PDB file of C-alpha atoms in Angstrom:
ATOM      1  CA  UNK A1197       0.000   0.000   0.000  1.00 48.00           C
ATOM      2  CA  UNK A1198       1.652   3.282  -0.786  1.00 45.00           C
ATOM      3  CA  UNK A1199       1.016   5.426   2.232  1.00 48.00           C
ATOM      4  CA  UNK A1200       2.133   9.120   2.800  1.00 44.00           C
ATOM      5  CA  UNK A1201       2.450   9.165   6.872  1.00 42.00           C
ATOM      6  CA  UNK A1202       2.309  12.526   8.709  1.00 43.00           C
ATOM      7  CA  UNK A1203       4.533  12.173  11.664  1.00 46.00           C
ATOM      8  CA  UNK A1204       2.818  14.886  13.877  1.00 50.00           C
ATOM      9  CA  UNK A1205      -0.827  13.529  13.581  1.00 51.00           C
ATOM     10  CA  UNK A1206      -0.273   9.895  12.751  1.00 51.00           C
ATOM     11  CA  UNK A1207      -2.864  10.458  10.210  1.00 53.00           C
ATOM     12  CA  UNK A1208      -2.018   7.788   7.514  1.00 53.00           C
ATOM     13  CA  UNK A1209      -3.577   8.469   3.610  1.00 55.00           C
ATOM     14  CA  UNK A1210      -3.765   6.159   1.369  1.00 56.00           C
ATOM     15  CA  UNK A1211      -3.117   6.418  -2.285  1.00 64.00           C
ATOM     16  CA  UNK A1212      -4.454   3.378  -3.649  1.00 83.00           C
ATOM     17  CA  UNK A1213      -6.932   1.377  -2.874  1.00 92.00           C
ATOM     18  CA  UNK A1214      -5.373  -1.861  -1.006  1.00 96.00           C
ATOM     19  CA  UNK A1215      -4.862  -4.932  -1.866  1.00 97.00           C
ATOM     20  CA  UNK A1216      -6.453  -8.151  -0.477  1.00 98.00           C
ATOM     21  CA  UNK A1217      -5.305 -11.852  -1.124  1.00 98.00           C
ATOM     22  CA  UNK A1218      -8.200 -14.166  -0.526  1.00 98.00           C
ATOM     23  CA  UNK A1219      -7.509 -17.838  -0.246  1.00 98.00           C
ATOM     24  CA  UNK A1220     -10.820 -19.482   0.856  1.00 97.00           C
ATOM     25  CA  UNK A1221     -11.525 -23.082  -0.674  1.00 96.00           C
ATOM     26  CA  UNK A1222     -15.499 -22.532  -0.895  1.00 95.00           C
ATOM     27  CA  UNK A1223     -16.912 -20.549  -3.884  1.00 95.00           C
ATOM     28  CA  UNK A1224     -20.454 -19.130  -1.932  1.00 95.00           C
ATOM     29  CA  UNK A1225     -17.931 -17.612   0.447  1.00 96.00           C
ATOM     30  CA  UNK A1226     -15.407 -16.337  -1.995  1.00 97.00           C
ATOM     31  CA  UNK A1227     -18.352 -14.773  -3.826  1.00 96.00           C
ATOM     32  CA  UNK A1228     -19.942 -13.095  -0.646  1.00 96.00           C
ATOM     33  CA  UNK A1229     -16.767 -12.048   0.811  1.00 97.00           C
ATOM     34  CA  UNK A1230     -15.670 -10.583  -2.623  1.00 97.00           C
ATOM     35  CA  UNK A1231     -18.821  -8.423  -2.897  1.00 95.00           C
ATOM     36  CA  UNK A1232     -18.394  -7.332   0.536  1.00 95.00           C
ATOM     37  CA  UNK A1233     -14.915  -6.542   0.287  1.00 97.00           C
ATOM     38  CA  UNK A1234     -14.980  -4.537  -2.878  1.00 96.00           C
ATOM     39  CA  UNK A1235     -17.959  -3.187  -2.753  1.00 93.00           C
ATOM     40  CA  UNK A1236     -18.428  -2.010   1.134  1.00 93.00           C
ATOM     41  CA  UNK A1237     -14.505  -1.874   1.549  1.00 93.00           C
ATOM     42  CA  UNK A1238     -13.806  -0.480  -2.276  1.00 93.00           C
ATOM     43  CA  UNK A1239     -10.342  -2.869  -1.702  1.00 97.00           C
ATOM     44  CA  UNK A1240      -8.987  -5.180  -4.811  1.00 97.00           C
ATOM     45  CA  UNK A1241      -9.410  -8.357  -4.350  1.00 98.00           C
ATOM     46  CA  UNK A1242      -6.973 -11.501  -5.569  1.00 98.00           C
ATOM     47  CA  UNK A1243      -9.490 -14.439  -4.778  1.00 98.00           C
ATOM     48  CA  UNK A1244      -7.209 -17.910  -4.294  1.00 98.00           C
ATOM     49  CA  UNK A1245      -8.841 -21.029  -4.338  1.00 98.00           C
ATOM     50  CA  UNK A1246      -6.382 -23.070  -2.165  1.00 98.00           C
ATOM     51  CA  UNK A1247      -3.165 -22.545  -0.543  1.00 98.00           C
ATOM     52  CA  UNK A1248      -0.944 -23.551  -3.783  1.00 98.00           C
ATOM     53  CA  UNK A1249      -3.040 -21.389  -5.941  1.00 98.00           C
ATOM     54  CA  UNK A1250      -2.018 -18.373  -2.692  1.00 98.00           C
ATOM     55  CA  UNK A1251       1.828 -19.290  -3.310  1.00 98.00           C
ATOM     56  CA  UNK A1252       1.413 -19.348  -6.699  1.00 97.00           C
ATOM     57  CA  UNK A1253      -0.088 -15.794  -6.680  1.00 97.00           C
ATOM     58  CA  UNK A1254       2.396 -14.271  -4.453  1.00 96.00           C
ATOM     59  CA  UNK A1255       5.328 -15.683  -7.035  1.00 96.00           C
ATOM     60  CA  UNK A1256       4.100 -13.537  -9.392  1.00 96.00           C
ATOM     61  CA  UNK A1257       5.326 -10.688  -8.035  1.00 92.00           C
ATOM     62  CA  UNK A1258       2.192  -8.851  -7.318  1.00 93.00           C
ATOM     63  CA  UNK A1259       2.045  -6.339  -4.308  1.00 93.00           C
ATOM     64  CA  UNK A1260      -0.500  -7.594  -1.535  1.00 96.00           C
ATOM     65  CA  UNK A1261      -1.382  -5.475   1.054  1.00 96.00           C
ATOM     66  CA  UNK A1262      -3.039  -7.639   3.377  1.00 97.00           C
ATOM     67  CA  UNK A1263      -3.833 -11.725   2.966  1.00 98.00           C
ATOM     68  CA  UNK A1264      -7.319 -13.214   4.436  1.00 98.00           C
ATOM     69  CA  UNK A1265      -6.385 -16.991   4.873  1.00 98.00           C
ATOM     70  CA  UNK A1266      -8.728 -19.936   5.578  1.00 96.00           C
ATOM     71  CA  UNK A1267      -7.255 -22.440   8.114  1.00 94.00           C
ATOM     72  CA  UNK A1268      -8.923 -25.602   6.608  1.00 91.00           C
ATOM     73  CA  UNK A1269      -8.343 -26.275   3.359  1.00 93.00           C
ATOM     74  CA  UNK A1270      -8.020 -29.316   1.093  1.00 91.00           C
ATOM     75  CA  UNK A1271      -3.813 -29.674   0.155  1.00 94.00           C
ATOM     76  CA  UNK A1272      -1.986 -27.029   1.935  1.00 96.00           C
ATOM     77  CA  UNK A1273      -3.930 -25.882   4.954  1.00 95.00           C
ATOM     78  CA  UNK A1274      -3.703 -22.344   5.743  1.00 96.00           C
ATOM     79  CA  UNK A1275      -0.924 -22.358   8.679  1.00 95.00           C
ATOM     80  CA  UNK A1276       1.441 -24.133   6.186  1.00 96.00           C
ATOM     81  CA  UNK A1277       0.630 -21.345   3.462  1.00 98.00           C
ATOM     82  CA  UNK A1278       1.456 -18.905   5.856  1.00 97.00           C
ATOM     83  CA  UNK A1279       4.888 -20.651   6.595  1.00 96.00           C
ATOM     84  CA  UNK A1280       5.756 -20.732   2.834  1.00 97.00           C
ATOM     85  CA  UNK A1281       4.374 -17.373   2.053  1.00 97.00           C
ATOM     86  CA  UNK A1282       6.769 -15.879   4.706  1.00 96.00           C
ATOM     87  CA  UNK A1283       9.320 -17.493   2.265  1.00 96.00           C
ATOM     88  CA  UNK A1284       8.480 -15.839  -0.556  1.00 97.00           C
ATOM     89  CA  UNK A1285       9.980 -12.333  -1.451  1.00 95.00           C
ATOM     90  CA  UNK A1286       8.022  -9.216  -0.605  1.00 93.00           C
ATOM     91  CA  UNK A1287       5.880 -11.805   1.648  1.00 95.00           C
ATOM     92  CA  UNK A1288       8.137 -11.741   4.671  1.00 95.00           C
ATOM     93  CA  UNK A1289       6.168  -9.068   6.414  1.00 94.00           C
ATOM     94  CA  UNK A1290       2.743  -8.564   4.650  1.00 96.00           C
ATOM     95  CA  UNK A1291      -0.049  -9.100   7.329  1.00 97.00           C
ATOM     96  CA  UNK A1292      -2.094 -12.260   6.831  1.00 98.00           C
ATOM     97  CA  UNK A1293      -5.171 -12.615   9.160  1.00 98.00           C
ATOM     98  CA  UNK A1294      -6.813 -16.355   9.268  1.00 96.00           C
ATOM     99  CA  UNK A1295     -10.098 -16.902   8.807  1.00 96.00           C
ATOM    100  CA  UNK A1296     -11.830 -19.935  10.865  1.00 92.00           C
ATOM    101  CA  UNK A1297     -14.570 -21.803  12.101  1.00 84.00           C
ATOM    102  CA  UNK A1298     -13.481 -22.386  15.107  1.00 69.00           C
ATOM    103  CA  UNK A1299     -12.095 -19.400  17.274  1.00 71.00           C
ATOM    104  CA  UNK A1300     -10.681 -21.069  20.830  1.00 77.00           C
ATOM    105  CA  UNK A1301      -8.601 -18.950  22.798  1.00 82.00           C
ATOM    106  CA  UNK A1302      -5.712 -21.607  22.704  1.00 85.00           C
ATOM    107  CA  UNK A1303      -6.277 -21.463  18.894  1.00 83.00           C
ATOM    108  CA  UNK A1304      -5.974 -17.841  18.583  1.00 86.00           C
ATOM    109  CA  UNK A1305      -2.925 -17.900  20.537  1.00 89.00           C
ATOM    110  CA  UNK A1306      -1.734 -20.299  18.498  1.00 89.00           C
ATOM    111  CA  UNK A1307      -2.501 -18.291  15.195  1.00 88.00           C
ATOM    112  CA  UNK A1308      -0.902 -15.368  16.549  1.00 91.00           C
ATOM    113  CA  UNK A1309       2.615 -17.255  17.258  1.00 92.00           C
ATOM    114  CA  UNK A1310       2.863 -18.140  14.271  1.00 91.00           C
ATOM    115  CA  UNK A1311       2.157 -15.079  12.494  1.00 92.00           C
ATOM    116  CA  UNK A1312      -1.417 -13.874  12.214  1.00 95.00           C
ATOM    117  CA  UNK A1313      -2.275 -10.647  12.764  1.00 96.00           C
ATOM    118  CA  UNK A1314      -5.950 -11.146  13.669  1.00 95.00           C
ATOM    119  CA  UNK A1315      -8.303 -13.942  13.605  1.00 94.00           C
ATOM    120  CA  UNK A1316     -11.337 -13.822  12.497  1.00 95.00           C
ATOM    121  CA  UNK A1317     -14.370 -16.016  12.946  1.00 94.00           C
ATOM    122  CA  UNK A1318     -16.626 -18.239  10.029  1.00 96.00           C
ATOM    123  CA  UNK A1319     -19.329 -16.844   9.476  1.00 97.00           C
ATOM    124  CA  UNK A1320     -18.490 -13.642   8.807  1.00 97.00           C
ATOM    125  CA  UNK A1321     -21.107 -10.972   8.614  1.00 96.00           C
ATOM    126  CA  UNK A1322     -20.934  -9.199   5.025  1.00 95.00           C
ATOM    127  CA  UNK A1323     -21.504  -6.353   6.382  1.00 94.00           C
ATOM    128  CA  UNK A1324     -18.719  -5.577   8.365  1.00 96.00           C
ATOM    129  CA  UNK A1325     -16.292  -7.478   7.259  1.00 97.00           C
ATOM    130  CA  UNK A1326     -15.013  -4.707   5.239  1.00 97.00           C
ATOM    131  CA  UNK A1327     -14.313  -2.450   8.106  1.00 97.00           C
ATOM    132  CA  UNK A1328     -12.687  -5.504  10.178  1.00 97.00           C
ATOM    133  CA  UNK A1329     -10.082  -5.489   7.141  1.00 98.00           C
ATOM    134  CA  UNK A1330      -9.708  -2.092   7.174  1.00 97.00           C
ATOM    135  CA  UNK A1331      -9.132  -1.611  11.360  1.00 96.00           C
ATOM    136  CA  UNK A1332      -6.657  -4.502  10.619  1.00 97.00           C
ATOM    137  CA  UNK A1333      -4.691  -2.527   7.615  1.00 96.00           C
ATOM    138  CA  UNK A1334      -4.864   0.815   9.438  1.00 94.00           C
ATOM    139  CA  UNK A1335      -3.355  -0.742  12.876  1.00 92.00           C
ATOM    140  CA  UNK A1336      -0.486  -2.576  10.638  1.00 90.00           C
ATOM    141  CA  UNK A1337      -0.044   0.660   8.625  1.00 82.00           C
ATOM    142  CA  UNK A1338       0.292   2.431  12.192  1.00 72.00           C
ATOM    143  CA  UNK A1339       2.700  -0.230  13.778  1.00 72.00           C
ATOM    144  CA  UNK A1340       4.923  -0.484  10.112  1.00 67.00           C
ATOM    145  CA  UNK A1341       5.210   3.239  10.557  1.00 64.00           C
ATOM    146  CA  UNK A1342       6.196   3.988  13.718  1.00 60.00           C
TER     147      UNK A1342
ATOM    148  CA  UNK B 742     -23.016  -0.582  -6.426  1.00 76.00           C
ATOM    149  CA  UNK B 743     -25.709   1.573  -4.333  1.00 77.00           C
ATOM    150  CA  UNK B 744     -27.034   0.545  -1.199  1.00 77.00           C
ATOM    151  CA  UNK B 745     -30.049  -0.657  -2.705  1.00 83.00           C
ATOM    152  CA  UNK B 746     -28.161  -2.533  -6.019  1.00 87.00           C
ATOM    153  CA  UNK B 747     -25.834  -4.370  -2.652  1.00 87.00           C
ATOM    154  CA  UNK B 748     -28.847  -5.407  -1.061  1.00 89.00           C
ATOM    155  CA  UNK B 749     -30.404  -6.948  -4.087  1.00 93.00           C
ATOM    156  CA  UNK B 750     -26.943  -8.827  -4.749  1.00 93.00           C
ATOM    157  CA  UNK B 751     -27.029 -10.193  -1.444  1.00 93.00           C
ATOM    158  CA  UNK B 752     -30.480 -11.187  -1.274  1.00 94.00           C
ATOM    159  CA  UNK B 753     -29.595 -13.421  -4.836  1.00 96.00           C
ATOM    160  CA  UNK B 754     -26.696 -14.897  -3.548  1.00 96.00           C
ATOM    161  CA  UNK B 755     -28.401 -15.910  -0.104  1.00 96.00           C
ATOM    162  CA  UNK B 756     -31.104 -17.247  -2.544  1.00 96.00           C
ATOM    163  CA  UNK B 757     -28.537 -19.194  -4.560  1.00 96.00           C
ATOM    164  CA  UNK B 758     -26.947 -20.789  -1.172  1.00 97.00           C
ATOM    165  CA  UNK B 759     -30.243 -21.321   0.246  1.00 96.00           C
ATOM    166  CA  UNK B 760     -30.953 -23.690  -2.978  1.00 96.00           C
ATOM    167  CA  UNK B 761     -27.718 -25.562  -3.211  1.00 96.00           C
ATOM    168  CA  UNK B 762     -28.472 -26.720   0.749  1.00 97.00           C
ATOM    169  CA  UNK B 763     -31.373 -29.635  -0.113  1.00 96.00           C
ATOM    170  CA  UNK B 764     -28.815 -31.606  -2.722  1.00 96.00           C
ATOM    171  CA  UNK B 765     -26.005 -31.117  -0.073  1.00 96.00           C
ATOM    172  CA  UNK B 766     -27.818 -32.505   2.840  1.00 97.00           C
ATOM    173  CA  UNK B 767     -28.962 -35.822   1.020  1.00 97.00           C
ATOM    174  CA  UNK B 768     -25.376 -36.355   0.227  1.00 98.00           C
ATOM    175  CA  UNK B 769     -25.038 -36.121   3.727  1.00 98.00           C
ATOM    176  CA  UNK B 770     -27.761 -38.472   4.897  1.00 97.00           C
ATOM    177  CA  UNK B 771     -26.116 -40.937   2.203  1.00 98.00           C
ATOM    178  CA  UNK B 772     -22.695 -40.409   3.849  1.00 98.00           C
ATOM    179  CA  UNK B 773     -24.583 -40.703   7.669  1.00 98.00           C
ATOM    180  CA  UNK B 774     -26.031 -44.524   6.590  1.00 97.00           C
ATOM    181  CA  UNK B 775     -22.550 -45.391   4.984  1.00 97.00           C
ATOM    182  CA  UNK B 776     -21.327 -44.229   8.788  1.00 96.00           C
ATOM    183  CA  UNK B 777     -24.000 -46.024  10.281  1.00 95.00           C
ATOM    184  CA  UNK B 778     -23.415 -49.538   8.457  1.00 96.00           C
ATOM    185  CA  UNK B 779     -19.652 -48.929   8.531  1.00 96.00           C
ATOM    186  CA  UNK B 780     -18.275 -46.803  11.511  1.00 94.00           C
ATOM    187  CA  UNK B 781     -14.632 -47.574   9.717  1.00 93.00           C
ATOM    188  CA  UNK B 782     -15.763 -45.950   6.639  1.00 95.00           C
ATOM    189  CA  UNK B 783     -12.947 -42.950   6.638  1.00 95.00           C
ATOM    190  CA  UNK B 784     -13.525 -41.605   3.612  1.00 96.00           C
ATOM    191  CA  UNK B 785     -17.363 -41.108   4.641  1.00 97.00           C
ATOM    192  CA  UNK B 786     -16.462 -39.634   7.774  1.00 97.00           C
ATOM    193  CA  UNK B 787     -13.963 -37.322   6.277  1.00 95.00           C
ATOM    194  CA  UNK B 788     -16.647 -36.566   3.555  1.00 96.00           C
ATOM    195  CA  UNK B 789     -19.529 -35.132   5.804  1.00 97.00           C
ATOM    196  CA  UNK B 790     -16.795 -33.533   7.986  1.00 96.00           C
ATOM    197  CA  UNK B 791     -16.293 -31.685   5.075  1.00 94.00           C
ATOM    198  CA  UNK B 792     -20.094 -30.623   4.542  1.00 96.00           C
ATOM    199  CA  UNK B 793     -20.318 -29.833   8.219  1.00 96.00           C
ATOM    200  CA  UNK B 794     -17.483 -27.716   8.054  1.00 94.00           C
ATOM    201  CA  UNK B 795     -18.789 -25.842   5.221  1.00 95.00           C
ATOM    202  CA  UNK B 796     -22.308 -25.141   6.632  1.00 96.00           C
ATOM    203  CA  UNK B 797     -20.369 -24.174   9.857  1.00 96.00           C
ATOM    204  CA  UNK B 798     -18.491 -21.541   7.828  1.00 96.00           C
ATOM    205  CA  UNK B 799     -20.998 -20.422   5.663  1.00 97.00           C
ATOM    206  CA  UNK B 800     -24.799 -20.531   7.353  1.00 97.00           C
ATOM    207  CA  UNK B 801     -24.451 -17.233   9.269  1.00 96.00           C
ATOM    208  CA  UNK B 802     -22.685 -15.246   6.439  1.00 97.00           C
ATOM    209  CA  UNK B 803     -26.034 -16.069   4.505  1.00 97.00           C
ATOM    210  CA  UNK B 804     -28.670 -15.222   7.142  1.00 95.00           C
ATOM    211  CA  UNK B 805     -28.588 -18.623   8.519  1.00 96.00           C
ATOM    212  CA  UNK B 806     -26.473 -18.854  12.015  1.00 96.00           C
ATOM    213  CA  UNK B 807     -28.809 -21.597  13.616  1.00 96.00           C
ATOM    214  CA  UNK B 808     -27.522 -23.338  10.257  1.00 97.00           C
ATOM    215  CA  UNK B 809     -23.756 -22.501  11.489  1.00 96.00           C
ATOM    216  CA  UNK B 810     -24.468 -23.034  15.238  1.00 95.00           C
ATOM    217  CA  UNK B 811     -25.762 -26.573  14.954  1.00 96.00           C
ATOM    218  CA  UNK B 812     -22.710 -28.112  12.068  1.00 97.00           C
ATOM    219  CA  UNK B 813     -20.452 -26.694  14.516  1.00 95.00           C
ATOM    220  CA  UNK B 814     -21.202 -29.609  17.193  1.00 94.00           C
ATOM    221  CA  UNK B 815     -21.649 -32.209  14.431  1.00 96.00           C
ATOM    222  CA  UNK B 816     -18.181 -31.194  13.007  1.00 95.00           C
ATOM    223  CA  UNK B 817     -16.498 -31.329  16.441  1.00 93.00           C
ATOM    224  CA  UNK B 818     -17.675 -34.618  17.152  1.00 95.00           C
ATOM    225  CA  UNK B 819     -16.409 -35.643  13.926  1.00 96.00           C
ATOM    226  CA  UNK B 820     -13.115 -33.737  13.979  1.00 92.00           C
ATOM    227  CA  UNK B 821     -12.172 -35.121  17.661  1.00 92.00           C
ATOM    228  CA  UNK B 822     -12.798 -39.207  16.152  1.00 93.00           C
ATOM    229  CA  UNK B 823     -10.396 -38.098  12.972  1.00 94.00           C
ATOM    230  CA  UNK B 824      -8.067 -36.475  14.825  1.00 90.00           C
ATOM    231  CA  UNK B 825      -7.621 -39.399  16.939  1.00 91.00           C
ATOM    232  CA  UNK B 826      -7.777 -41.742  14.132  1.00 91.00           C
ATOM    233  CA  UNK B 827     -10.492 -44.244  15.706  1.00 93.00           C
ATOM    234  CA  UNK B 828     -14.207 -44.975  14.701  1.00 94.00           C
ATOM    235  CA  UNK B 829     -16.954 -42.801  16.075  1.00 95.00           C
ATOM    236  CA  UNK B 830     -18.370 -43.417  19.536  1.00 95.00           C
ATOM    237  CA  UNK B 831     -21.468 -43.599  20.581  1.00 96.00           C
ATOM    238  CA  UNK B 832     -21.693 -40.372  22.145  1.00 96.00           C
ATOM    239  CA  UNK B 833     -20.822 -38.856  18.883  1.00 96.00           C
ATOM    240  CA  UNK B 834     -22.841 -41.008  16.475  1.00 96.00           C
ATOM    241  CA  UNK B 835     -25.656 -40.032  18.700  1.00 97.00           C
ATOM    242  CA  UNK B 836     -24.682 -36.441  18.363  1.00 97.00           C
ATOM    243  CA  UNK B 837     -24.131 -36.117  14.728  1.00 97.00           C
ATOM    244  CA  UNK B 838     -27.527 -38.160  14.556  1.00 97.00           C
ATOM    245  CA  UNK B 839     -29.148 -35.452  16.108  1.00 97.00           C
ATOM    246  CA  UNK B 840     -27.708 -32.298  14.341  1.00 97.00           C
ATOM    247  CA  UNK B 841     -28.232 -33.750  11.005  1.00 97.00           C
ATOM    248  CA  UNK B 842     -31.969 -33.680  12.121  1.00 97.00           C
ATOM    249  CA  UNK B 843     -31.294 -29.520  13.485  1.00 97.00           C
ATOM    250  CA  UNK B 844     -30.010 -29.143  10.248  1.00 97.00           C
ATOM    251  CA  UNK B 845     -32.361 -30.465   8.174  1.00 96.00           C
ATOM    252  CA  UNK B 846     -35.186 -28.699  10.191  1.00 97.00           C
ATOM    253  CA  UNK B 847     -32.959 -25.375   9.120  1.00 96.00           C
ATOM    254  CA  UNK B 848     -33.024 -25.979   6.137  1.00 94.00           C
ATOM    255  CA  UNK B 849     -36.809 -27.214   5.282  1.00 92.00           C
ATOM    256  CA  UNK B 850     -37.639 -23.641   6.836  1.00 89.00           C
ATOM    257  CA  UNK B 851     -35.277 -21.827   4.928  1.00 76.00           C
TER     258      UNK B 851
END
């Protein structure tokens, strides 16, 4: 995301619209989570199919400003996406929240040591999950830039 | 997109997921009786895992959280037998039994 900080305020602007990577295995939920997200949130959206079709993506070269990442997946679950993605140049740092069914506190904890930014919980409402992405880019933005 | 043009959107797509339930849930009740015959049967118990996982995931994001609610306890019984690699108890069978009927109830009432 190309941001143009303003030390005094903190106020962060953004000059593009940002980037999401969305690897989700289920196509009703890549569907509603793409109209939410570009609609509500006006982000792009990169909609991945499975964890080898993520890596695949992020080979190319192609700036991602944030990664939404299914945990359960057929073939490479998401944990062992986000291991390999961290591999992958340009990847080392971009923030990658998981996406799951099942949201124990021992899991989140989990999620978080080994990488995630946030977790969020299946089902997601539509409706907000635009602004959940967008807390989550503006507190990374924040943290990056201090 | 307005507001309005959004709302239609999401009202087609519910509509569309609401459909594609029936079809899904007699695969299930197929892949229940192989259970039932067979507790062994892995690949059937990894295959309605799988659908209980996705109505978990999905049901509330499309207006249905009872939907979402009641796969989640099926799909924990289910997870903790796989996990462990042994056949489903009879605490669980029972279990699974019974939110396959929730389900279904869900979904005949759209």
């Amino acid at each position: 995301m190309v941001a143009a900080g303003l030390p005094k305020t903190g106020i962060v602007v953004l000059l593009e619209r940002p980037r999401v990577l969305y690897v989700e295995d289920e196509p009703d939920i890549q569907t509603i989570a793409r109209l939410a997200l570009e609609t509500i949130g006006r982000f792009v959206v990169e909609m991945c199919g499975s964890g080898e079709a993520a890596l695949a993506a992020a080979k190319t070269g192609e700036r991602f400003d944030l990664v939404l990442l299914d945990v359960m997946m057929p073939g490479i679950d998401g944990p062992t996406t986000l291991q390999r993605l961290r591999e992958i140049p340009g990847f080392e740092t971009v923030p990658v929240v998981f996406m799951t069914a099942k949201v124990q506190p021992d899991e989140i904890k989990r999620w978080r040591e080994l990488g995630a930014v946030d977790v969020f919980e299946k089902p997601f409402d539509p409706m907000s999950l635009a602004a959940r992405v967008g807390e989550v880019l503006g507190r990374t933005n924040r943290q990056g830039a201090a | 997109m307005n507001e309005d043009e959004f709302d239609t959107v999401l009202a087609r797509l519910t509509g569309e997921y609401k459909a594609g339930l029936p079809p899904r849930l007699d695969e299930m009740a197929v892949l229940w009786e192989r259970l039932l015959n067979d507790r062994t049967d892995l690949e059937a118990s990894k295959k309605l895992h799988f659908h209980f996982h996705y109505f978990s995931g999905s049901g509330g994001s499309f207006g249905l959280p009872e939907l979402s609610n009641e796969s989640t306890k099926a799909e924990t019984a289910l997870s903790a037998s796989l996990r462990a690699e042994r056949t489903l108890t009879d605490e669980e069978c029972k279990i699974i039994a019974t939110q396959l009927e929730a389900v279904r109830r869900i979904v005949d009432e759209g």
